[in-house]
Amino acid sequence: METLLYAAELVQEGGTYKLVVQDVVRDTVHVTPVPKSAVDKLPTFLSVLSSKLGSAPARGRR
């Protein structure tokens, strides 16, 4: 059985980006500004992380 611990969203508002992370266990939300350069590198970062951790395939939203 899976237990959701954190949920994250990358949100674009106008020309800025922010990472919104919800700590489901503690019922808190953290918001951090993210530079566009980091947003552009996110797919590469996630691919490298997946390959290093040998993680399961990505899940889609339903």
PDB file of C-alpha atoms in Angstrom:
ATOM      1  CA  MET A   1       0.000   0.000   0.000  1.00  0.00           C
ATOM      2  CA  GLU A   2       1.323   3.429  -0.943  1.00  0.00           C
ATOM      3  CA  THR A   3       1.219   6.354   1.470  1.00  0.00           C
ATOM      4  CA  LEU A   4       1.480   9.842   0.017  1.00  0.00           C
ATOM      5  CA  LEU A   5       3.972  11.891   2.050  1.00  0.00           C
ATOM      6  CA  TYR A   6       4.582  14.912  -0.187  1.00  0.00           C
ATOM      7  CA  ALA A   7       2.908  16.409  -3.231  1.00  0.00           C
ATOM      8  CA  ALA A   8       4.715  18.908  -5.450  1.00  0.00           C
ATOM      9  CA  GLU A   9       3.645  21.229  -8.236  1.00  0.00           C
ATOM     10  CA  LEU A  10       5.628  23.598 -10.398  1.00  0.00           C
ATOM     11  CA  VAL A  11       3.431  26.615 -11.109  1.00  0.00           C
ATOM     12  CA  GLN A  12       3.914  29.360 -13.683  1.00  0.00           C
ATOM     13  CA  GLU A  13       2.332  32.707 -12.915  1.00  0.00           C
ATOM     14  CA  GLY A  14       3.029  35.406 -15.452  1.00  0.00           C
ATOM     15  CA  GLY A  15       6.757  35.179 -16.125  1.00  0.00           C
ATOM     16  CA  THR A  16       7.700  33.601 -12.795  1.00  0.00           C
ATOM     17  CA  TYR A  17       7.814  30.043 -11.509  1.00  0.00           C
ATOM     18  CA  LYS A  18       7.269  28.650  -8.045  1.00  0.00           C
ATOM     19  CA  LEU A  19       7.575  25.214  -6.530  1.00  0.00           C
ATOM     20  CA  VAL A  20       4.697  24.364  -4.207  1.00  0.00           C
ATOM     21  CA  VAL A  21       5.376  21.381  -1.929  1.00  0.00           C
ATOM     22  CA  GLN A  22       2.657  20.038   0.363  1.00  0.00           C
ATOM     23  CA  ASP A  23       3.780  17.983   3.360  1.00  0.00           C
ATOM     24  CA  VAL A  24       0.738  15.730   3.597  1.00  0.00           C
ATOM     25  CA  VAL A  25       1.714  14.236   6.960  1.00  0.00           C
ATOM     26  CA  ARG A  26       2.189  17.590   8.723  1.00  0.00           C
ATOM     27  CA  ASP A  27      -0.469  19.397   6.656  1.00  0.00           C
ATOM     28  CA  THR A  28       1.876  22.236   5.666  1.00  0.00           C
ATOM     29  CA  VAL A  29       2.690  23.901   2.349  1.00  0.00           C
ATOM     30  CA  HIS A  30       6.036  25.393   1.331  1.00  0.00           C
ATOM     31  CA  VAL A  31       6.390  27.743  -1.647  1.00  0.00           C
ATOM     32  CA  THR A  32       9.769  28.529  -3.193  1.00  0.00           C
ATOM     33  CA  PRO A  33      10.535  30.689  -6.228  1.00  0.00           C
ATOM     34  CA  VAL A  34      12.370  28.795  -8.981  1.00  0.00           C
ATOM     35  CA  PRO A  35      14.484  30.445 -11.704  1.00  0.00           C
ATOM     36  CA  LYS A  36      13.587  29.645 -15.320  1.00  0.00           C
ATOM     37  CA  SER A  37      17.040  28.120 -15.825  1.00  0.00           C
ATOM     38  CA  ALA A  38      16.218  25.479 -13.188  1.00  0.00           C
ATOM     39  CA  VAL A  39      12.795  24.850 -14.741  1.00  0.00           C
ATOM     40  CA  ASP A  40      14.451  24.266 -18.121  1.00  0.00           C
ATOM     41  CA  LYS A  41      16.808  21.675 -16.579  1.00  0.00           C
ATOM     42  CA  LEU A  42      14.088  19.811 -14.648  1.00  0.00           C
ATOM     43  CA  PRO A  43      13.441  17.032 -17.230  1.00  0.00           C
ATOM     44  CA  THR A  44      17.174  16.249 -17.371  1.00  0.00           C
ATOM     45  CA  PHE A  45      17.471  16.299 -13.576  1.00  0.00           C
ATOM     46  CA  LEU A  46      14.507  13.932 -13.176  1.00  0.00           C
ATOM     47  CA  SER A  47      15.911  11.557 -15.803  1.00  0.00           C
ATOM     48  CA  VAL A  48      19.310  11.424 -14.081  1.00  0.00           C
ATOM     49  CA  LEU A  49      17.693  10.956 -10.669  1.00  0.00           C
ATOM     50  CA  SER A  50      15.527   8.105 -11.985  1.00  0.00           C
ATOM     51  CA  SER A  51      18.462   6.328 -13.552  1.00  0.00           C
ATOM     52  CA  LYS A  52      20.611   6.654 -10.410  1.00  0.00           C
ATOM     53  CA  LEU A  53      17.872   5.476  -8.054  1.00  0.00           C
ATOM     54  CA  GLY A  54      16.515   2.808 -10.357  1.00  0.00           C
ATOM     55  CA  SER A  55      13.061   4.158  -9.599  1.00  0.00           C
ATOM     56  CA  ALA A  56       9.751   2.957 -10.947  1.00  0.00           C
ATOM     57  CA  PRO A  57       8.316   4.531 -14.103  1.00  0.00           C
ATOM     58  CA  ALA A  58       6.658   7.925 -13.680  1.00  0.00           C
ATOM     59  CA  ARG A  59       2.965   7.960 -12.829  1.00  0.00           C
ATOM     60  CA  GLY A  60       0.512  10.130 -14.710  1.00  0.00           C
ATOM     61  CA  ARG A  61      -2.246  12.136 -13.124  1.00  0.00           C
ATOM     62  CA  ARG A  62      -5.682  10.634 -13.344  1.00  0.00           C
TER      63      ARG A  62
END
